[in-house]
Short mmCIF file of C-alpha atoms in Angstrom, two decimals:
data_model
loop_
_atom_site.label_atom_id
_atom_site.label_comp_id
_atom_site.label_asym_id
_atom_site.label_seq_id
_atom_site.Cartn_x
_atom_site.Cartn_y
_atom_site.Cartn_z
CA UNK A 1 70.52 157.28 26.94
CA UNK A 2 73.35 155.12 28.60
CA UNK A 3 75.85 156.25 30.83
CA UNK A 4 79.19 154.72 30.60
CA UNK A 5 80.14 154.92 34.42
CA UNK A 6 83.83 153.89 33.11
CA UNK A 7 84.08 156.96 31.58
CA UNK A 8 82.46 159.02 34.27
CA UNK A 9 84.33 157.84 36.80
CA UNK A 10 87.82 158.64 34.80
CA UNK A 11 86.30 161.86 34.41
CA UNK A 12 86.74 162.50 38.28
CA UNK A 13 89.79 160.74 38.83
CA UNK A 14 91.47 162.88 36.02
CA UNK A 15 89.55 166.56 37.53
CA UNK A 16 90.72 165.33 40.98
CA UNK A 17 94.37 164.69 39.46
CA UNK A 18 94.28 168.06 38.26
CA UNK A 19 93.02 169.60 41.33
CA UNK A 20 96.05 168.36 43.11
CA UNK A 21 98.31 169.43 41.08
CA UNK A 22 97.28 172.77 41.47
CA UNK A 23 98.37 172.59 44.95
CA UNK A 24 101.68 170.26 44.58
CA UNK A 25 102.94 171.35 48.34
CA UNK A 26 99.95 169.96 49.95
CA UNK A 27 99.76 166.95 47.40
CA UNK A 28 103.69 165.82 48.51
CA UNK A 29 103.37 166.82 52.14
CA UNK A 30 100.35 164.75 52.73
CA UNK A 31 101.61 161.65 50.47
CA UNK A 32 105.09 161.92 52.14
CA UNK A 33 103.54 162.40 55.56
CA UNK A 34 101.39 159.74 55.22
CA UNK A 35 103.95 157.33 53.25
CA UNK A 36 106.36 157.35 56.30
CA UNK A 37 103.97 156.51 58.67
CA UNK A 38 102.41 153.76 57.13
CA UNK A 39 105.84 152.06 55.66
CA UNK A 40 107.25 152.59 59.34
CA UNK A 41 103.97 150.49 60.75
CA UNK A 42 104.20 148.05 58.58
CA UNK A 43 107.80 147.13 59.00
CA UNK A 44 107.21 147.13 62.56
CA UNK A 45 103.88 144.87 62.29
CA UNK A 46 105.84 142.68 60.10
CA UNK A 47 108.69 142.19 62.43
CA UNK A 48 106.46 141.89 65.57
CA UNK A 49 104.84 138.73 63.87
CA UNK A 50 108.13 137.38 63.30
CA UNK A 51 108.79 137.45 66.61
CA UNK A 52 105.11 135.94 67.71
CA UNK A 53 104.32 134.00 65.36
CA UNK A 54 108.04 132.86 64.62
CA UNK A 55 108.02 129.88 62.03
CA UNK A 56 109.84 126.82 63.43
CA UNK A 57 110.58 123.77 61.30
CA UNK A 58 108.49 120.94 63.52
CA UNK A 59 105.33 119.86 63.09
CA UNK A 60 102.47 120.93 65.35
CA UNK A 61 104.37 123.28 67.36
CA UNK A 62 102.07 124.83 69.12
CA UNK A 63 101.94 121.06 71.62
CA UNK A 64 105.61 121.88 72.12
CA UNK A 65 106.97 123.49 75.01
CA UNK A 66 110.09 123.89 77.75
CA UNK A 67 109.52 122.80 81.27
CA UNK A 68 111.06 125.34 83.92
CA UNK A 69 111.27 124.56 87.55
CA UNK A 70 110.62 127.40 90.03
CA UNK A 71 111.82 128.46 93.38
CA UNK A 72 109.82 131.25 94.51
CA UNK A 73 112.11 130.95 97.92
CA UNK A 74 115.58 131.65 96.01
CA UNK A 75 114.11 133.93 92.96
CA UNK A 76 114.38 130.61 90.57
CA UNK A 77 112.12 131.56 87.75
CA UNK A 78 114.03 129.01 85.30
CA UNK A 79 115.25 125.76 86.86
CA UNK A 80 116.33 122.43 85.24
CA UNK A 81 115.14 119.59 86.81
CA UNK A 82 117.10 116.07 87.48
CA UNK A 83 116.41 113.12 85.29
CA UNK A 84 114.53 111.04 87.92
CA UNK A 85 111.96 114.10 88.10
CA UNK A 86 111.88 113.96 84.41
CA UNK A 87 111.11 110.28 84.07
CA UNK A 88 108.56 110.62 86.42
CA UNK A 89 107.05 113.26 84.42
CA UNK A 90 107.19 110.63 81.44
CA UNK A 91 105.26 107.63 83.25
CA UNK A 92 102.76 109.72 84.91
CA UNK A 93 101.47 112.39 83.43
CA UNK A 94 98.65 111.95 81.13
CA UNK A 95 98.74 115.97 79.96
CA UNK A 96 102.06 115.09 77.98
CA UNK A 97 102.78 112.80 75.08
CA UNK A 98 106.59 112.72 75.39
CA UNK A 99 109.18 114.27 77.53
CA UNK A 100 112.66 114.67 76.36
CA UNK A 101 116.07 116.27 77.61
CA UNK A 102 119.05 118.29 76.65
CA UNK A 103 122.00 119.49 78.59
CA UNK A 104 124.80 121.40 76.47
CA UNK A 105 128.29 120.88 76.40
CA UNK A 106 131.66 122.19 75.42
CA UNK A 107 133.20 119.22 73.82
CA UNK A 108 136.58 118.97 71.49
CA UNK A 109 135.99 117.25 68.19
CA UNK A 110 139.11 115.79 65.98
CA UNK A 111 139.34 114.71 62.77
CA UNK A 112 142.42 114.33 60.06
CA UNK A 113 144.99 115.28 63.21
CA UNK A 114 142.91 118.55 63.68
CA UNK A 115 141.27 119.78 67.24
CA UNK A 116 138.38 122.10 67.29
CA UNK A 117 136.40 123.74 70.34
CA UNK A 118 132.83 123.01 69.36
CA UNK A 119 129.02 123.45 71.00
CA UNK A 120 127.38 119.96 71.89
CA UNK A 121 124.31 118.95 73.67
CA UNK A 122 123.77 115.50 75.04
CA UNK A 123 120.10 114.61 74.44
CA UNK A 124 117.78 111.77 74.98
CA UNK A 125 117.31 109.68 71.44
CA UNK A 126 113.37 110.83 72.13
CA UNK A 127 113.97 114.50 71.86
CA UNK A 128 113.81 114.61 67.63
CA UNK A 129 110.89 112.14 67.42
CA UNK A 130 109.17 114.80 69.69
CA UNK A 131 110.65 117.88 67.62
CA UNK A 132 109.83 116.11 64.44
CA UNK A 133 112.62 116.10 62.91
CA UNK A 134 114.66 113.71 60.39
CA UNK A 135 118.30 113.39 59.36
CA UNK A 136 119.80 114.56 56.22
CA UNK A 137 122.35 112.26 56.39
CA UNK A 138 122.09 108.47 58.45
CA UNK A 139 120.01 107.86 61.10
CA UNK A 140 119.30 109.38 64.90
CA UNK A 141 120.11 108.18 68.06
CA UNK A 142 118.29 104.78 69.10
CA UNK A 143 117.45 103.79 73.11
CA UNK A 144 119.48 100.98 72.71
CA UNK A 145 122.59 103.41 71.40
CA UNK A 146 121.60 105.31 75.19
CA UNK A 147 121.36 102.28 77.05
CA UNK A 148 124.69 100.57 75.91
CA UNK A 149 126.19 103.84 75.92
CA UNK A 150 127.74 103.57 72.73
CA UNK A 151 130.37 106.10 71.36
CA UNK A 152 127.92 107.74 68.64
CA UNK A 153 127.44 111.04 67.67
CA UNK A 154 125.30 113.14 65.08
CA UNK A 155 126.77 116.39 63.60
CA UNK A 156 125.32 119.66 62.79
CA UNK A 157 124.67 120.35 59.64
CA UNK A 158 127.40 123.70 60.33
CA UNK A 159 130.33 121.84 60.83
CA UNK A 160 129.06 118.92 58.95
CA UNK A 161 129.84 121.54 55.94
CA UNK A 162 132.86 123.30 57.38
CA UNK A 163 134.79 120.28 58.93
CA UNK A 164 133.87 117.50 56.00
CA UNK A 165 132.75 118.91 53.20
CA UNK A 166 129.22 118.18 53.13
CA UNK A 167 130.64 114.52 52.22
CA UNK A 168 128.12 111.66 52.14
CA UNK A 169 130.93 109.57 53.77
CA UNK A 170 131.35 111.60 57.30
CA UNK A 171 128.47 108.95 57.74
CA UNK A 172 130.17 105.75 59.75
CA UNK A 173 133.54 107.85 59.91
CA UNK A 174 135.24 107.98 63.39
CA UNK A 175 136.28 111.08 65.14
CA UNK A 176 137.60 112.08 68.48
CA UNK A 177 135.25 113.52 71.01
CA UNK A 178 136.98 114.59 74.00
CA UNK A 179 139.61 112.29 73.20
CA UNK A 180 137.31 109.09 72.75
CA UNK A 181 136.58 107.97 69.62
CA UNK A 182 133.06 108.27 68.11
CA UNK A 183 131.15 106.75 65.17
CA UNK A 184 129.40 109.54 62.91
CA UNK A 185 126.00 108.60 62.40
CA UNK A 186 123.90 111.21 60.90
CA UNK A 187 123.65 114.68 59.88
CA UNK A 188 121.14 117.15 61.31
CA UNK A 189 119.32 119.53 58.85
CA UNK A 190 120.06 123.29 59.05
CA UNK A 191 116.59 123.93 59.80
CA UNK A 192 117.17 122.50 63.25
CA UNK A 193 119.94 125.23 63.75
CA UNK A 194 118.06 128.31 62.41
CA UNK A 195 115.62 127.32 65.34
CA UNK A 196 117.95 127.32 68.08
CA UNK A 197 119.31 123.84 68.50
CA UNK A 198 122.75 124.58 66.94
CA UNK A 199 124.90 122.44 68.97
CA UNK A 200 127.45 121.01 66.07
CA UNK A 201 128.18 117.62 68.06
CA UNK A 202 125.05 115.61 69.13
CA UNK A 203 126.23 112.61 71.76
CA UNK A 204 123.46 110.19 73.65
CA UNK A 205 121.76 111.54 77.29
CA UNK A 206 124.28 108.58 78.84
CA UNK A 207 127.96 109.53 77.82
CA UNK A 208 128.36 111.82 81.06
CA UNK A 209 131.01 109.51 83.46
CA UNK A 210 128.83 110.74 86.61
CA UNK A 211 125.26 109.04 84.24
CA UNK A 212 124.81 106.24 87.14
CA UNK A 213 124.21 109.41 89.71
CA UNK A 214 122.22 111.95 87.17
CA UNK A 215 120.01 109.13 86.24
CA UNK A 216 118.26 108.49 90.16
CA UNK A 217 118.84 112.17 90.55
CA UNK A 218 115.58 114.38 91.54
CA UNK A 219 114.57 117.76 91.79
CA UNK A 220 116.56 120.42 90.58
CA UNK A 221 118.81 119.39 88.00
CA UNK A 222 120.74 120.07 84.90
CA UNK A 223 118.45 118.91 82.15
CA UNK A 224 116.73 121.31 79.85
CA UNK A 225 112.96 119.54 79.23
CA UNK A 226 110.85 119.28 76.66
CA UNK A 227 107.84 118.26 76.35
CA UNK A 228 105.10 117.40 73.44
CA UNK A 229 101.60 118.18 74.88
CA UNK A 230 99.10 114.95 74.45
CA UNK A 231 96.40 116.22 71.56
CA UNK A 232 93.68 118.81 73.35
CA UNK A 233 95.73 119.45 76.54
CA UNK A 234 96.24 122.73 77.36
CA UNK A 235 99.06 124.44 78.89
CA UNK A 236 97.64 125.32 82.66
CA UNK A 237 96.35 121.90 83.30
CA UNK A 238 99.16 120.57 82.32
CA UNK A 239 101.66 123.31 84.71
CA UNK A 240 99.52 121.49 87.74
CA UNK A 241 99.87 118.04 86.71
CA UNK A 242 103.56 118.19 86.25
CA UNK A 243 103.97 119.94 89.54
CA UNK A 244 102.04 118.02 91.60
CA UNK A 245 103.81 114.53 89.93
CA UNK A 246 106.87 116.75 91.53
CA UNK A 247 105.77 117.85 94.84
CA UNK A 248 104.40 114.20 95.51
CA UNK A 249 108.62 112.48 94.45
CA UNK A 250 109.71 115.61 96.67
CA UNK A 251 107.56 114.18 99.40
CA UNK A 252 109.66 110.62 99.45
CA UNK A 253 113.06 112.08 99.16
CA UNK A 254 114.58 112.87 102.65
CA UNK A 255 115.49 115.94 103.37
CA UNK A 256 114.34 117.81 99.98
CA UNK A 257 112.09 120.30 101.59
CA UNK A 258 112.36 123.50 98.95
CA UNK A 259 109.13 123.86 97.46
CA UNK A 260 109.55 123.60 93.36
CA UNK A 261 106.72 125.11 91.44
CA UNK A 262 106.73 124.02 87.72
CA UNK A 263 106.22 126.75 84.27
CA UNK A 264 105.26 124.99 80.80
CA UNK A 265 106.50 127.57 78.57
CA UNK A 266 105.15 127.24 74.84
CA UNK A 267 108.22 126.38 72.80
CA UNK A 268 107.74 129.31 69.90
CA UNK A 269 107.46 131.75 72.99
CA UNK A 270 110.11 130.37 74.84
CA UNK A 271 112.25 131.13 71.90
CA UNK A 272 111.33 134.55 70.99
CA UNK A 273 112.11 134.85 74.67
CA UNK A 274 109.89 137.72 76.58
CA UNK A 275 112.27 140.67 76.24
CA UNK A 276 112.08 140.67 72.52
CA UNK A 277 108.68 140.42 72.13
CA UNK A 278 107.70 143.26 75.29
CA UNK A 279 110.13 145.37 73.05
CA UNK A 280 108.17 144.45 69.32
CA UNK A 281 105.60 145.57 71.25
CA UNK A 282 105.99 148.57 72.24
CA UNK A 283 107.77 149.53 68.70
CA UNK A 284 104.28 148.80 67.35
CA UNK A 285 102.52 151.04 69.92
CA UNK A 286 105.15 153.72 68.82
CA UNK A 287 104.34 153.46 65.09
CA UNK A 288 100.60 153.25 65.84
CA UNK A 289 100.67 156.47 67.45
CA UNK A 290 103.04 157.80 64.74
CA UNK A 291 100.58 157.04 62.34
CA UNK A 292 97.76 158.56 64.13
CA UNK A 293 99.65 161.68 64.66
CA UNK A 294 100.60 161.82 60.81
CA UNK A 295 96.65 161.03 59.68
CA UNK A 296 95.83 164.31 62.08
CA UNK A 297 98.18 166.31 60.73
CA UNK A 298 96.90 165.41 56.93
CA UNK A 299 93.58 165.88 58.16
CA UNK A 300 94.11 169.10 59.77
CA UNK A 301 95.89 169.92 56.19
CA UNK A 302 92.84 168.90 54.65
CA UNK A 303 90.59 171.10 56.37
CA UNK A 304 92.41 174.00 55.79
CA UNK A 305 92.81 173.65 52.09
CA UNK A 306 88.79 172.90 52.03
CA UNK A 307 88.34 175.88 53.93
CA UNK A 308 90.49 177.87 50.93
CA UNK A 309 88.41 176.28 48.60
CA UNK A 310 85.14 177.12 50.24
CA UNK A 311 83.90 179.99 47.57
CA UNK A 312 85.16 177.42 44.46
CA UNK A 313 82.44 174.96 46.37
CA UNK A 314 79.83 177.46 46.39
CA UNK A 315 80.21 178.96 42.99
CA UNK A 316 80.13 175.23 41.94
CA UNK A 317 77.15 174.57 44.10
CA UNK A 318 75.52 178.17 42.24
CA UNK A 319 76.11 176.57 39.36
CA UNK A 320 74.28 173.62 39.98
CA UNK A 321 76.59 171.23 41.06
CA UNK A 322 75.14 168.45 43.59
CA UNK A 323 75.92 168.29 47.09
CA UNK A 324 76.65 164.04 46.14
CA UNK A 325 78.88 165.49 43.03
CA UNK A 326 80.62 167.74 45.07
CA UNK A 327 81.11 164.88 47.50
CA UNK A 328 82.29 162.55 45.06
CA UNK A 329 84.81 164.72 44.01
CA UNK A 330 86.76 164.87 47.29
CA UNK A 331 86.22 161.83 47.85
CA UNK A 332 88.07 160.79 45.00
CA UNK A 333 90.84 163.73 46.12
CA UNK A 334 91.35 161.95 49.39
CA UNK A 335 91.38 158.39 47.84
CA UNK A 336 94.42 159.26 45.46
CA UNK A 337 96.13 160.77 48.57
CA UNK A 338 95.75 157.66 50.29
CA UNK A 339 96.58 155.20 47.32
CA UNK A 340 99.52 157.22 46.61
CA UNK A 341 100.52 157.42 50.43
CA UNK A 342 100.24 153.53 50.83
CA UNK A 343 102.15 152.46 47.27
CA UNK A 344 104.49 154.83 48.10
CA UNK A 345 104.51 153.48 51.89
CA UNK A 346 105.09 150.06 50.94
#
């Protein structure tokens, strides 16, 4: 005769249904225990890989990073370095595809007779080749636009919105920064923002008046660096290249005697920064343990109501019930717990 295990198996899930019902304060303690604990978890194992895994708009992130100088002898655990450090970083080391650099600014931006405060950064024309990263609007900053020093400037896509408009002709109009006029050339996405780099006036590495000095500058410095690690390097190799390239321009400047040690920081971690994600994880150790503390107590719930049930087992089993149907049967008890715990979790 055949067996249609369909119907068999809705047989127990509707006896199990009914068995819980019987006892509705277990049945809503255990799903509400059970719910919290597993909705709290996964919030916090969602949020702890936004903060480690953190998606960034720039292709193969994971060869960027941040250069930091360090001083053990002062407590420096996050030093710029000069430009001439930096460029010999770019023509020697073979662990890095590209270096670039950013210093921020406070700079005053006018346009139609109106002054604004506003966030810039003065960046090599390199550093959004190495992000990856395209205009909106126009076009980015060329070496030749560094080297002549010419009055051009990109916009953020913030006040690109707030101060114009979103307008398609901000492109090639002129506006005051710091007094001197500028030529808008581009537009920066959002994207770039959102990441971090939310400066809302871009200018060339050159436009400081004091450039002629920063430039043959070494050592410490005031440049932020990135880098773009060459394909297959890995971060540790590259720490000792970079600081040896250092130690050995240290050695020909007189009088620069401070030992520097050099930290390649990966960029998504540098980011997230280390505070946030020490915190994420201890919230996640927190909810862990909340959620083993709420599967005892269910289980220790469990138990007792199996040990009320014990003489309904054993007339069952007098009857001629299995030990595997009896099984089955709480089996399929606990499994409803748990599916309703986790739907009503998530």
């Amino acid at each position: 005769m055949a067996v249609d295990i369909g119907a068999v198996g809705g047989f127990f899930v509707v006896r199990a249904l009914r068995r819980l019902r019987t006892s509705p304060g277990f049945t809503l303690t255990a799903i509400v225990t059970l719910a919290l604990a597993i909705g709290a978890t996964a919030a916090m194992f969602g949020v702890l890989d936004a903060v480690l895994r953190r998606r960034l708009p720039f292709p193969a992130v994971d060869r960027l990073a941040v250069v930091w100088t360090e001083v053990s002898s002062r407590n420096v655990r996050e030093g710029r370095s000069a430009f001439g450090t930096v460029e010999a970083w770019r023509q020697q080391s073979r662990s890095v595809e590209d270096v670039a650099v950013l210093d921020p600014v406070s700079l005053t931006l006018g346009h139609a007779g109106e002054l604004e405060q506003v966030s810039g950064a003065r960046v090599s024309p390199n550093l959004f080749a190495l992000l990856g990263v395209t205009p909106v609007r126009g076009r980015l900053f060329t070496e030749r636009d560094a080297t002549e020093r010419q009055r051009v400037a990109l916009l953020g896509h913030r006040v690109w919105q707030d101060r114009f408009g979103s307008s398609p002709e901000a492109i090639g109009a002129t506006v005051l920064v710091d007094g001197q006029p500028s030529q808008i050339i581009g537009v920066l996405p959002a994207s770039i923002g959102d990441a971090g780099f939310d400066a809302d006036v871009w200018e060339p590495h050159t436009m400081f008046a004091d450039w002629e000095a920063r430039r043959v500058a070494s050592g410490s410095g005031p440049w932020f660096v990135f880098v773009r690690l060459a394909t297959g390097a890995a971060i540790e190799p590259a720490e000792r290249e970079l600081e040896a390239i250092a130690q050995r321009l240290a050695a020909t400047m007189p009088g620069d005697d401070v030992r520097r040690g050099v930290r390649v920081v990966p960029l998504r971690e540098q980011l997230s920064g280390a505070r946030p994600r020490a915190i994420a994880w201890m919230l996640t150790g927190a909810m862990l343990l909340l959620w083993l503390v709420a599967a005892v107590n269910v289980a220790g719930l469990s138990i007792a109501r199996g040990l009320a049930r014990m003489p309904q087992l054993a007339i069952q089993a007098a009857l001629g019930a299995s030990r595997a149907r009896l099984l089955r049967s709480l089996v399929i008890e606990s499994a409803l717990l748990a599916i309703g715990a986790g739907v009503a979790g998530l």
